[in-house]
Amino acid sequence: MNKINISEKFELFSDEWTPKILAESNGQLVKIAKGSGELVWHAHDNEEELFIAFKGQLTLQLRSENIVLNAGDMYVVPKGSDRCDKY
Amino acid sequence: MNKINISEKFELFSDEWTPKILAESNGQLVKIAKGSGELVWHAHDNEEELFIAFKGQLTLQLRSENIVLNAGDMYVVPKGSDRCDKY
């Protein structure tokens, strides 16, 4: 594979809530996405999800608490957590 | 878990070539490390390794080519690739 510049990849699209696959490593996908407003409540029953905020602010609204991620913040959402993402 | 600020974690240590575990997701570890100079030639036979350069420059010297990563660049090293990392 070639190296990937993450900033450049973000410049290639403007649609929201549509993750783009950048790479795969050990069977897991690395994706980037843009968003604004709120996504629907949802959960992933079979896998954890690791988030890193690249720019702006992402709030992972869990049932128990809100996790506010600014650029450079990382969080791992446990399996099966009900979640409503807000940008 | 609490959210993790990646920059702050880098400020907590100065030793080189000693990866620190930040998080685990789906059985895979997220680590940060500092380095300067060259590491020994080595390979990981059983897993791919995904790199993201956070600051400075990291050259993944493979047998076939050199992959130069600057801040924001990402690369997945295939299983079993002989490699000598250079900062």
CSV table of N, CA and C in Angstrom, one decimal:
chain,number,residue,atom,x,y,z
A,1,MET,N,0.8,-1.2,0.0
A,1,MET,CA,0.0,0.0,0.0
A,1,MET,C,0.9,1.3,0.0
A,2,ASN,N,0.3,2.4,-0.4
A,2,ASN,CA,1.0,3.7,-0.2
A,2,ASN,C,0.6,4.3,1.1
A,3,LYS,N,1.4,5.2,1.5
A,3,LYS,CA,1.1,5.9,2.8
A,3,LYS,C,-0.1,6.8,2.5
A,4,ILE,N,-0.8,7.1,3.6
A,4,ILE,CA,-2.1,7.8,3.5
A,4,ILE,C,-2.0,9.1,4.3
A,5,ASN,N,-2.3,10.2,3.7
A,5,ASN,CA,-2.3,11.5,4.5
A,5,ASN,C,-3.7,11.7,4.9
A,6,ILE,N,-4.0,11.7,6.2
A,6,ILE,CA,-5.3,11.8,6.7
A,6,ILE,C,-6.0,13.1,6.3
A,7,SER,N,-5.3,14.2,6.5
A,7,SER,CA,-5.9,15.5,6.1
A,7,SER,C,-6.4,15.5,4.7
A,8,GLU,N,-5.5,15.1,3.8
A,8,GLU,CA,-5.9,15.1,2.4
A,8,GLU,C,-7.1,14.2,2.1
A,9,LYS,N,-7.3,13.1,2.8
A,9,LYS,CA,-8.5,12.3,2.6
A,9,LYS,C,-9.7,13.0,3.0
A,10,PHE,N,-9.6,13.8,4.1
A,10,PHE,CA,-10.8,14.5,4.5
A,10,PHE,C,-11.3,15.6,3.5
A,11,GLU,N,-10.3,16.0,2.6
A,11,GLU,CA,-10.7,17.1,1.6
A,11,GLU,C,-11.4,16.5,0.4
A,12,LEU,N,-11.4,15.2,0.3
A,12,LEU,CA,-11.9,14.5,-0.9
A,12,LEU,C,-13.5,14.4,-0.9
A,13,PHE,N,-14.1,14.7,0.3
A,13,PHE,CA,-15.6,14.5,0.3
A,13,PHE,C,-16.2,15.5,1.3
A,14,SER,N,-17.5,15.7,1.1
A,14,SER,CA,-18.2,16.6,2.0
A,14,SER,C,-19.4,16.0,2.5
A,15,ASP,N,-19.8,14.9,2.1
A,15,ASP,CA,-21.1,14.3,2.6
A,15,ASP,C,-20.9,13.8,4.0
A,16,GLU,N,-22.0,13.9,4.8
A,16,GLU,CA,-21.9,13.7,6.2
A,16,GLU,C,-22.5,12.3,6.6
A,17,TRP,N,-22.0,11.7,7.7
A,17,TRP,CA,-22.5,10.5,8.2
A,17,TRP,C,-22.3,9.3,7.2
A,18,THR,N,-21.3,9.4,6.4
A,18,THR,CA,-20.9,8.4,5.5
A,18,THR,C,-19.5,8.1,5.6
A,19,PRO,N,-19.1,7.2,6.5
A,19,PRO,CA,-17.7,6.8,6.8
A,19,PRO,C,-17.1,6.3,5.5
A,20,LYS,N,-15.8,6.7,5.3
A,20,LYS,CA,-15.0,6.3,4.2
A,20,LYS,C,-13.9,5.4,4.7
A,21,ILE,N,-13.6,4.3,4.1
A,21,ILE,CA,-12.6,3.4,4.6
A,21,ILE,C,-11.2,3.8,4.1
A,22,LEU,N,-10.3,4.0,5.0
A,22,LEU,CA,-8.9,4.4,4.7
A,22,LEU,C,-8.0,3.3,4.6
A,23,ALA,N,-8.2,2.3,5.5
A,23,ALA,CA,-7.2,1.2,5.5
A,23,ALA,C,-7.9,0.0,6.3
A,24,GLU,N,-7.2,-1.1,6.2
A,24,GLU,CA,-7.6,-2.3,7.0
A,24,GLU,C,-6.3,-2.8,7.7
A,25,SER,N,-6.5,-3.2,9.0
A,25,SER,CA,-5.4,-3.7,9.7
A,25,SER,C,-5.9,-4.8,10.6
A,26,ASN,N,-5.4,-6.0,10.4
A,26,ASN,CA,-5.8,-7.2,11.3
A,26,ASN,C,-7.3,-7.3,11.3
A,27,GLY,N,-7.9,-7.1,10.1
A,27,GLY,CA,-9.3,-7.4,10.0
A,27,GLY,C,-10.2,-6.2,10.5
A,28,GLN,N,-9.6,-5.2,10.9
A,28,GLN,CA,-10.4,-4.0,11.4
A,28,GLN,C,-10.2,-2.9,10.4
A,29,LEU,N,-11.3,-2.1,10.3
A,29,LEU,CA,-11.3,-1.0,9.3
A,29,LEU,C,-11.0,0.3,10.0
A,30,VAL,N,-10.2,1.1,9.3
A,30,VAL,CA,-10.0,2.5,9.7
A,30,VAL,C,-10.8,3.4,8.8
A,31,LYS,N,-11.7,4.2,9.4
A,31,LYS,CA,-12.6,5.0,8.6
A,31,LYS,C,-12.5,6.5,9.1
A,32,ILE,N,-12.8,7.4,8.1
A,32,ILE,CA,-13.0,8.8,8.5
A,32,ILE,C,-14.4,9.2,8.1
A,33,ALA,N,-15.0,10.2,8.8
A,33,ALA,CA,-16.3,10.7,8.5
A,33,ALA,C,-16.4,12.1,9.0
A,34,LYS,N,-17.3,12.8,8.3
A,34,LYS,CA,-17.7,14.1,8.8
A,34,LYS,C,-19.2,14.1,9.2
A,35,GLY,N,-19.6,15.0,10.1
A,35,GLY,CA,-20.9,15.1,10.5
A,35,GLY,C,-21.3,16.4,11.0
A,36,SER,N,-22.6,16.7,11.1
A,36,SER,CA,-23.1,17.9,11.8
A,36,SER,C,-24.5,17.5,12.3
A,37,GLY,N,-24.9,18.1,13.4
A,37,GLY,CA,-26.1,17.8,14.0
A,37,GLY,C,-26.0,16.4,14.7
A,38,GLU,N,-27.2,15.7,14.8
A,38,GLU,CA,-27.2,14.5,15.6
A,38,GLU,C,-27.5,13.3,14.7
A,39,LEU,N,-26.9,12.2,15.0
A,39,LEU,CA,-27.2,10.9,14.3
A,39,LEU,C,-28.3,10.2,15.2
A,40,VAL,N,-28.9,9.2,14.6
A,40,VAL,CA,-29.9,8.4,15.3
A,40,VAL,C,-29.2,7.6,16.5
A,41,TRP,N,-30.0,7.3,17.5
A,41,TRP,CA,-29.6,6.3,18.5
A,41,TRP,C,-29.3,5.0,17.9
A,42,HIS,N,-28.2,4.4,18.2
A,42,HIS,CA,-27.8,3.1,17.6
A,42,HIS,C,-26.8,2.4,18.6
A,43,ALA,N,-26.5,1.2,18.3
A,43,ALA,CA,-25.5,0.4,19.1
A,43,ALA,C,-24.9,-0.6,18.1
A,44,HIS,N,-23.7,-1.0,18.5
A,44,HIS,CA,-22.9,-2.0,17.8
A,44,HIS,C,-22.7,-3.2,18.8
A,45,ASP,N,-23.5,-4.3,18.6
A,45,ASP,CA,-23.5,-5.3,19.5
A,45,ASP,C,-22.2,-6.2,19.5
A,46,ASN,N,-21.5,-6.2,18.4
A,46,ASN,CA,-20.5,-7.2,18.3
A,46,ASN,C,-19.0,-6.7,18.3
A,47,GLU,N,-18.9,-5.4,18.3
A,47,GLU,CA,-17.6,-4.8,18.3
A,47,GLU,C,-17.5,-3.5,19.1
A,48,GLU,N,-16.3,-3.3,19.6
A,48,GLU,CA,-16.0,-2.0,20.2
A,48,GLU,C,-15.7,-1.0,19.0
A,49,GLU,N,-15.9,0.3,19.3
A,49,GLU,CA,-15.5,1.3,18.3
A,49,GLU,C,-14.6,2.3,18.9
A,50,LEU,N,-13.5,2.5,18.3
A,50,LEU,CA,-12.5,3.4,18.8
A,50,LEU,C,-12.6,4.7,17.9
A,51,PHE,N,-12.8,5.8,18.6
A,51,PHE,CA,-13.0,7.1,18.0
A,51,PHE,C,-11.8,8.0,18.3
A,52,ILE,N,-11.3,8.8,17.3
A,52,ILE,CA,-10.4,9.9,17.5
A,52,ILE,C,-11.0,11.1,16.8
A,53,ALA,N,-11.1,12.2,17.5
A,53,ALA,CA,-11.6,13.4,16.9
A,53,ALA,C,-10.5,14.1,16.2
A,54,PHE,N,-10.7,14.4,14.9
A,54,PHE,CA,-9.6,15.0,14.1
A,54,PHE,C,-9.7,16.5,14.0
A,55,LYS,N,-10.9,17.0,14.0
A,55,LYS,CA,-11.2,18.4,13.9
A,55,LYS,C,-12.6,18.7,14.4
A,56,GLY,N,-12.7,19.9,15.0
A,56,GLY,CA,-14.1,20.2,15.6
A,56,GLY,C,-14.3,19.4,16.9
A,57,GLN,N,-15.6,19.1,17.1
A,57,GLN,CA,-16.0,18.4,18.4
A,57,GLN,C,-17.0,17.4,18.1
A,58,LEU,N,-16.8,16.2,18.7
A,58,LEU,CA,-17.8,15.1,18.6
A,58,LEU,C,-18.3,14.7,20.0
A,59,THR,N,-19.5,14.7,20.2
A,59,THR,CA,-20.1,14.3,21.5
A,59,THR,C,-20.7,12.9,21.3
A,60,LEU,N,-20.1,11.9,22.0
A,60,LEU,CA,-20.7,10.6,22.0
A,60,LEU,C,-21.7,10.6,23.2
A,61,GLN,N,-23.0,10.7,22.8
A,61,GLN,CA,-24.0,10.7,23.9
A,61,GLN,C,-24.4,9.2,24.2
A,62,LEU,N,-23.9,8.8,25.4
A,62,LEU,CA,-24.3,7.4,25.8
A,62,LEU,C,-25.5,7.6,26.8
A,63,ARG,N,-26.1,6.4,27.1
A,63,ARG,CA,-27.2,6.5,28.1
A,63,ARG,C,-26.8,7.0,29.4
A,64,SER,N,-25.5,6.7,29.8
A,64,SER,CA,-25.1,7.1,31.1
A,64,SER,C,-24.4,8.4,31.2
A,65,GLU,N,-23.8,8.9,30.1
A,65,GLU,CA,-23.0,10.1,30.2
A,65,GLU,C,-22.7,10.6,28.8
A,66,ASN,N,-22.3,11.8,28.7
A,66,ASN,CA,-21.8,12.4,27.4
A,66,ASN,C,-20.3,12.4,27.4
A,67,ILE,N,-19.7,11.9,26.3
A,67,ILE,CA,-18.3,12.0,26.2
A,67,ILE,C,-18.0,13.0,25.1
A,68,VAL,N,-17.4,14.1,25.5
A,68,VAL,CA,-17.1,15.2,24.5
A,68,VAL,C,-15.7,15.1,24.0
A,69,LEU,N,-15.5,14.9,22.7
A,69,LEU,CA,-14.2,14.7,22.1
A,69,LEU,C,-13.8,15.9,21.3
A,70,ASN,N,-12.7,16.6,21.7
A,70,ASN,CA,-12.1,17.6,20.8
A,70,ASN,C,-11.0,17.0,20.0
A,71,ALA,N,-10.4,17.8,19.1
A,71,ALA,CA,-9.3,17.3,18.3
A,71,ALA,C,-8.2,16.7,19.1
A,72,GLY,N,-7.8,15.5,18.8
A,72,GLY,CA,-6.8,14.8,19.5
A,72,GLY,C,-7.3,13.9,20.7
A,73,ASP,N,-8.6,13.9,20.9
A,73,ASP,CA,-9.1,13.1,22.0
A,73,ASP,C,-9.6,11.7,21.4
A,74,MET,N,-9.4,10.7,22.2
A,74,MET,CA,-9.7,9.3,21.8
A,74,MET,C,-10.6,8.7,22.8
A,75,TYR,N,-11.5,7.8,22.3
A,75,TYR,CA,-12.4,7.1,23.2
A,75,TYR,C,-12.8,5.7,22.6
A,76,VAL,N,-12.9,4.7,23.4
A,76,VAL,CA,-13.4,3.4,22.9
A,76,VAL,C,-14.8,3.1,23.5
A,77,VAL,N,-15.7,3.0,22.6
A,77,VAL,CA,-17.1,2.8,23.0
A,77,VAL,C,-17.3,1.3,23.2
A,78,PRO,N,-17.7,0.8,24.4
A,78,PRO,CA,-17.9,-0.6,24.6
A,78,PRO,C,-18.9,-1.2,23.7
A,79,LYS,N,-18.8,-2.5,23.5
A,79,LYS,CA,-19.8,-3.3,22.7
A,79,LYS,C,-21.2,-3.0,23.3
A,80,GLY,N,-22.2,-2.8,22.4
A,80,GLY,CA,-23.6,-2.8,22.8
A,80,GLY,C,-24.0,-1.5,23.5
A,81,SER,N,-23.2,-0.5,23.5
A,81,SER,CA,-23.6,0.7,24.2
A,81,SER,C,-24.6,1.5,23.3
A,82,ASP,N,-25.7,1.8,23.8
A,82,ASP,CA,-26.6,2.7,23.0
A,82,ASP,C,-26.0,4.1,22.9
A,83,ARG,N,-26.1,4.6,21.7
A,83,ARG,CA,-25.3,5.8,21.5
A,83,ARG,C,-26.0,6.7,20.4
A,84,CYS,N,-25.9,8.0,20.7
A,84,CYS,CA,-26.4,9.0,19.7
A,84,CYS,C,-25.3,10.0,19.5
A,85,ASP,N,-24.6,10.0,18.4
A,85,ASP,CA,-23.5,10.9,18.1
A,85,ASP,C,-24.0,12.3,17.7
A,86,LYS,N,-23.3,13.3,18.2
A,86,LYS,CA,-23.6,14.7,18.0
A,86,LYS,C,-22.4,15.5,17.6
A,87,TYR,N,-22.4,16.2,16.5
A,87,TYR,CA,-21.3,17.0,16.1
A,87,TYR,C,-21.7,18.5,16.3
B,1,MET,N,-14.4,3.7,30.5
B,1,MET,CA,-13.1,4.4,30.4
B,1,MET,C,-13.3,5.9,30.3
B,2,ASN,N,-12.3,6.7,30.6
B,2,ASN,CA,-12.3,8.1,30.3
B,2,ASN,C,-11.8,8.4,29.0
B,3,LYS,N,-12.1,9.5,28.5
B,3,LYS,CA,-11.5,9.9,27.2
B,3,LYS,C,-10.0,10.1,27.4
B,4,ILE,N,-9.3,10.0,26.3
B,4,ILE,CA,-7.8,10.1,26.4
B,4,ILE,C,-7.4,11.2,25.4
B,5,ASN,N,-6.6,12.2,25.9
B,5,ASN,CA,-6.0,13.2,25.1
B,5,ASN,C,-4.6,12.8,24.7
B,6,ILE,N,-4.4,12.6,23.4
B,6,ILE,CA,-3.2,11.9,22.9
B,6,ILE,C,-2.0,12.8,23.2
B,7,SER,N,-2.1,14.1,22.9
B,7,SER,CA,-1.0,15.1,23.2
B,7,SER,C,-0.5,15.0,24.7
B,8,GLU,N,-1.5,15.0,25.6
B,8,GLU,CA,-1.2,15.0,27.0
B,8,GLU,C,-0.4,13.7,27.3
B,9,LYS,N,-0.8,12.6,26.7
B,9,LYS,CA,-0.1,11.3,27.0
B,9,LYS,C,1.3,11.3,26.6
B,10,PHE,N,1.6,12.0,25.5
B,10,PHE,CA,3.0,12.1,25.0
B,10,PHE,C,3.9,12.9,26.0
B,11,GLU,N,3.2,13.8,26.7
B,11,GLU,CA,4.0,14.7,27.6
B,11,GLU,C,4.4,13.9,28.9
B,12,LEU,N,3.9,12.8,29.1
B,12,LEU,CA,4.1,12.0,30.4
B,12,LEU,C,5.4,11.2,30.4
B,13,PHE,N,6.1,11.1,29.3
B,13,PHE,CA,7.3,10.3,29.2
B,13,PHE,C,8.3,10.8,28.2
B,14,SER,N,9.5,10.5,28.4
B,14,SER,CA,10.5,10.9,27.5
B,14,SER,C,11.4,9.8,27.0
B,15,ASP,N,11.3,8.6,27.5
B,15,ASP,CA,12.1,7.5,27.1
B,15,ASP,C,11.7,7.0,25.7
B,16,GLU,N,12.7,6.6,24.9
B,16,GLU,CA,12.5,6.2,23.5
B,16,GLU,C,12.4,4.7,23.3
B,17,TRP,N,11.7,4.4,22.2
B,17,TRP,CA,11.5,3.0,21.8
B,17,TRP,C,10.9,2.1,22.9
B,18,THR,N,10.0,2.8,23.7
B,18,THR,CA,9.3,2.0,24.7
B,18,THR,C,7.8,2.4,24.6
B,19,PRO,N,7.1,1.7,23.7
B,19,PRO,CA,5.7,2.0,23.5
B,19,PRO,C,4.8,1.9,24.7
B,20,LYS,N,3.9,2.9,24.9
B,20,LYS,CA,3.0,2.9,26.0
B,20,LYS,C,1.6,2.6,25.5
B,21,ILE,N,0.9,1.8,26.2
B,21,ILE,CA,-0.4,1.4,25.8
B,21,ILE,C,-1.4,2.5,26.3
B,22,LEU,N,-2.2,3.0,25.3
B,22,LEU,CA,-3.2,4.0,25.6
B,22,LEU,C,-4.6,3.3,25.8
B,23,ALA,N,-4.9,2.3,25.0
B,23,ALA,CA,-6.2,1.8,24.9
B,23,ALA,C,-6.2,0.4,24.3
B,24,GLU,N,-7.3,-0.3,24.4
B,24,GLU,CA,-7.5,-1.6,23.7
B,24,GLU,C,-8.8,-1.6,23.1
B,25,SER,N,-8.9,-2.1,21.9
B,25,SER,CA,-10.2,-2.1,21.1
B,25,SER,C,-10.2,-3.4,20.3
B,26,ASN,N,-11.2,-4.2,20.6
B,26,ASN,CA,-11.4,-5.5,19.9
B,26,ASN,C,-10.1,-6.3,19.9
B,27,GLY,N,-9.4,-6.3,21.1
B,27,GLY,CA,-8.2,-7.2,21.2
B,27,GLY,C,-7.0,-6.6,20.7
B,28,GLN,N,-7.0,-5.4,20.1
B,28,GLN,CA,-5.8,-4.8,19.6
B,28,GLN,C,-5.5,-3.6,20.5
B,29,LEU,N,-4.1,-3.4,20.6
B,29,LEU,CA,-3.6,-2.3,21.5
B,29,LEU,C,-3.3,-1.1,20.7
B,30,VAL,N,-3.6,0.1,21.3
B,30,VAL,CA,-3.2,1.4,20.7
B,30,VAL,C,-2.1,1.9,21.6
B,31,LYS,N,-1.0,2.1,20.9
B,31,LYS,CA,0.3,2.5,21.7
B,31,LYS,C,0.8,3.8,21.1
B,32,ILE,N,1.5,4.5,22.0
B,32,ILE,CA,2.3,5.7,21.5
B,32,ILE,C,3.7,5.5,21.9
B,33,ALA,N,4.6,6.0,21.1
B,33,ALA,CA,6.1,5.9,21.4
B,33,ALA,C,6.8,7.1,20.8
B,34,LYS,N,8.0,7.3,21.4
B,34,LYS,CA,8.9,8.3,20.9
B,34,LYS,C,10.2,7.6,20.4
B,35,GLY,N,10.9,8.2,19.5
B,35,GLY,CA,12.2,7.6,19.1
B,35,GLY,C,13.1,8.6,18.5
B,36,SER,N,14.4,8.3,18.4
B,36,SER,CA,15.3,9.0,17.6
B,36,SER,C,16.4,8.0,17.2
B,37,GLY,N,17.0,8.3,16.0
B,37,GLY,CA,17.9,7.4,15.5
B,37,GLY,C,17.2,6.2,14.9
B,38,GLU,N,17.9,5.0,14.9
B,38,GLU,CA,17.4,3.8,14.3
B,38,GLU,C,17.1,2.7,15.3
B,39,LEU,N,16.1,2.0,15.0
B,39,LEU,CA,15.8,0.8,15.8
B,39,LEU,C,16.4,-0.4,15.0
B,40,VAL,N,16.5,-1.5,15.7
B,40,VAL,CA,17.1,-2.7,15.0
B,40,VAL,C,16.1,-3.2,14.0
B,41,TRP,N,16.6,-4.0,13.0
B,41,TRP,CA,15.8,-4.7,12.0
B,41,TRP,C,15.0,-5.7,12.8
B,42,HIS,N,13.7,-5.8,12.4
B,42,HIS,CA,12.8,-6.7,13.1
B,42,HIS,C,11.6,-7.0,12.2
B,43,ALA,N,10.8,-7.9,12.6
B,43,ALA,CA,9.5,-8.2,11.9
B,43,ALA,C,8.5,-8.7,12.9
B,44,HIS,N,7.2,-8.5,12.5
B,44,HIS,CA,6.1,-9.1,13.3
B,44,HIS,C,5.4,-10.1,12.4
B,45,ASP,N,5.6,-11.4,12.7
B,45,ASP,CA,5.1,-12.4,11.8
B,45,ASP,C,3.6,-12.7,11.9
B,46,ASN,N,3.0,-12.3,13.0
B,46,ASN,CA,1.6,-12.7,13.2
B,46,ASN,C,0.6,-11.5,13.1
B,47,GLU,N,1.0,-10.3,12.9
B,47,GLU,CA,0.1,-9.3,12.9
B,47,GLU,C,0.6,-8.1,12.0
B,48,GLU,N,-0.4,-7.4,11.5
B,48,GLU,CA,-0.1,-6.1,10.8
B,48,GLU,C,0.1,-5.0,11.8
B,49,GLU,N,0.8,-4.0,11.4
B,49,GLU,CA,1.0,-2.9,12.4
B,49,GLU,C,0.6,-1.6,11.6
B,50,LEU,N,-0.3,-0.9,12.3
B,50,LEU,CA,-0.8,0.4,11.7
B,50,LEU,C,-0.1,1.5,12.4
B,51,PHE,N,0.6,2.4,11.6
B,51,PHE,CA,1.3,3.5,12.2
B,51,PHE,C,0.6,4.8,11.8
B,52,ILE,N,0.6,5.8,12.7
B,52,ILE,CA,0.2,7.1,12.4
B,52,ILE,C,1.3,8.0,13.0
B,53,ALA,N,2.0,8.8,12.2
B,53,ALA,CA,3.0,9.8,12.7
B,53,ALA,C,2.3,10.9,13.4
B,54,PHE,N,2.6,11.2,14.6
B,54,PHE,CA,2.0,12.3,15.4
B,54,PHE,C,2.7,13.6,15.3
B,55,LYS,N,4.0,13.5,15.3
B,55,LYS,CA,4.9,14.7,15.3
B,55,LYS,C,6.2,14.3,14.8
B,56,GLY,N,6.9,15.2,14.1
B,56,GLY,CA,8.2,14.8,13.6
B,56,GLY,C,8.1,13.9,12.3
B,57,GLN,N,9.1,13.0,12.1
B,57,GLN,CA,9.1,12.2,11.0
B,57,GLN,C,9.5,10.8,11.3
B,58,LEU,N,8.9,9.8,10.8
B,58,LEU,CA,9.2,8.4,11.0
B,58,LEU,C,9.4,7.7,9.7
B,59,THR,N,10.6,7.1,9.5
B,59,THR,CA,10.8,6.4,8.3
B,59,THR,C,10.7,4.9,8.5
B,60,LEU,N,9.8,4.2,7.9
B,60,LEU,CA,9.7,2.8,8.0
B,60,LEU,C,10.6,2.2,6.9
B,61,GLN,N,11.8,1.8,7.3
B,61,GLN,CA,12.7,1.2,6.3
B,61,GLN,C,12.4,-0.2,6.0
B,62,LEU,N,11.7,-0.5,4.9
B,62,LEU,CA,11.4,-1.9,4.5
B,62,LEU,C,12.5,-2.4,3.6
B,63,ARG,N,12.6,-3.7,3.4
B,63,ARG,CA,13.6,-4.2,2.5
B,63,ARG,C,13.4,-3.7,1.1
B,64,SER,N,12.2,-3.4,0.7
B,64,SER,CA,11.9,-3.0,-0.7
B,64,SER,C,11.8,-1.5,-0.9
B,65,GLU,N,11.5,-0.8,0.1
B,65,GLU,CA,11.4,0.7,0.0
B,65,GLU,C,11.4,1.4,1.4
B,66,ASN,N,11.6,2.7,1.3
B,66,ASN,CA,11.4,3.5,2.6
B,66,ASN,C,10.1,4.2,2.5
B,67,ILE,N,9.4,4.1,3.6
B,67,ILE,CA,8.1,4.8,3.8
B,67,ILE,C,8.3,5.9,4.7
B,68,VAL,N,8.3,7.2,4.3
B,68,VAL,CA,8.5,8.3,5.1
B,68,VAL,C,7.2,8.9,5.6
B,69,LEU,N,7.0,8.9,6.9
B,69,LEU,CA,5.7,9.4,7.4
B,69,LEU,C,6.0,10.7,8.2
B,70,ASN,N,5.3,11.7,7.8
B,70,ASN,CA,5.2,13.0,8.5
B,70,ASN,C,3.9,13.1,9.3
B,71,ALA,N,3.8,14.1,10.1
B,71,ALA,CA,2.6,14.2,11.0
B,71,ALA,C,1.3,14.0,10.2
B,72,GLY,N,0.5,13.1,10.6
B,72,GLY,CA,-0.8,13.0,9.9
B,72,GLY,C,-0.8,11.9,8.8
B,73,ASP,N,0.4,11.3,8.6
B,73,ASP,CA,0.5,10.2,7.6
B,73,ASP,C,0.3,8.9,8.3
B,74,MET,N,-0.3,7.9,7.6
B,74,MET,CA,-0.7,6.6,8.2
B,74,MET,C,-0.1,5.5,7.2
B,75,TYR,N,0.3,4.4,7.8
B,75,TYR,CA,0.7,3.3,6.9
B,75,TYR,C,0.5,2.0,7.7
B,76,VAL,N,0.1,0.9,6.9
B,76,VAL,CA,-0.1,-0.4,7.5
B,76,VAL,C,1.0,-1.3,7.0
B,77,VAL,N,1.9,-1.7,8.0
B,77,VAL,CA,3.0,-2.6,7.6
B,77,VAL,C,2.4,-4.1,7.5
B,78,PRO,N,2.6,-4.7,6.4
B,78,PRO,CA,2.1,-6.1,6.3
B,78,PRO,C,2.8,-7.1,7.2
B,79,LYS,N,2.1,-8.2,7.5
B,79,LYS,CA,2.7,-9.2,8.4
B,79,LYS,C,4.1,-9.6,7.8
B,80,GLY,N,5.0,-9.8,8.8
B,80,GLY,CA,6.3,-10.5,8.4
B,80,GLY,C,7.2,-9.6,7.6
B,81,SER,N,6.9,-8.3,7.4
B,81,SER,CA,7.9,-7.4,6.7
B,81,SER,C,9.1,-7.1,7.6
B,82,ASP,N,10.3,-7.4,7.1
B,82,ASP,CA,11.5,-7.0,7.8
B,82,ASP,C,11.5,-5.5,7.8
B,83,ARG,N,11.8,-4.9,8.9
B,83,ARG,CA,11.7,-3.4,9.0
B,83,ARG,C,12.7,-2.9,10.0
B,84,CYS,N,13.3,-1.7,9.7
B,84,CYS,CA,14.1,-0.9,10.5
B,84,CYS,C,13.6,0.5,10.6
B,85,ASP,N,13.1,0.8,11.8
B,85,ASP,CA,12.4,2.2,12.0
B,85,ASP,C,13.5,3.2,12.2
B,86,LYS,N,13.3,4.4,11.6
B,86,LYS,CA,14.3,5.5,11.8
B,86,LYS,C,13.5,6.7,12.1
B,87,TYR,N,13.9,7.4,13.1
B,87,TYR,CA,13.3,8.7,13.4
B,87,TYR,C,14.2,9.9,13.1
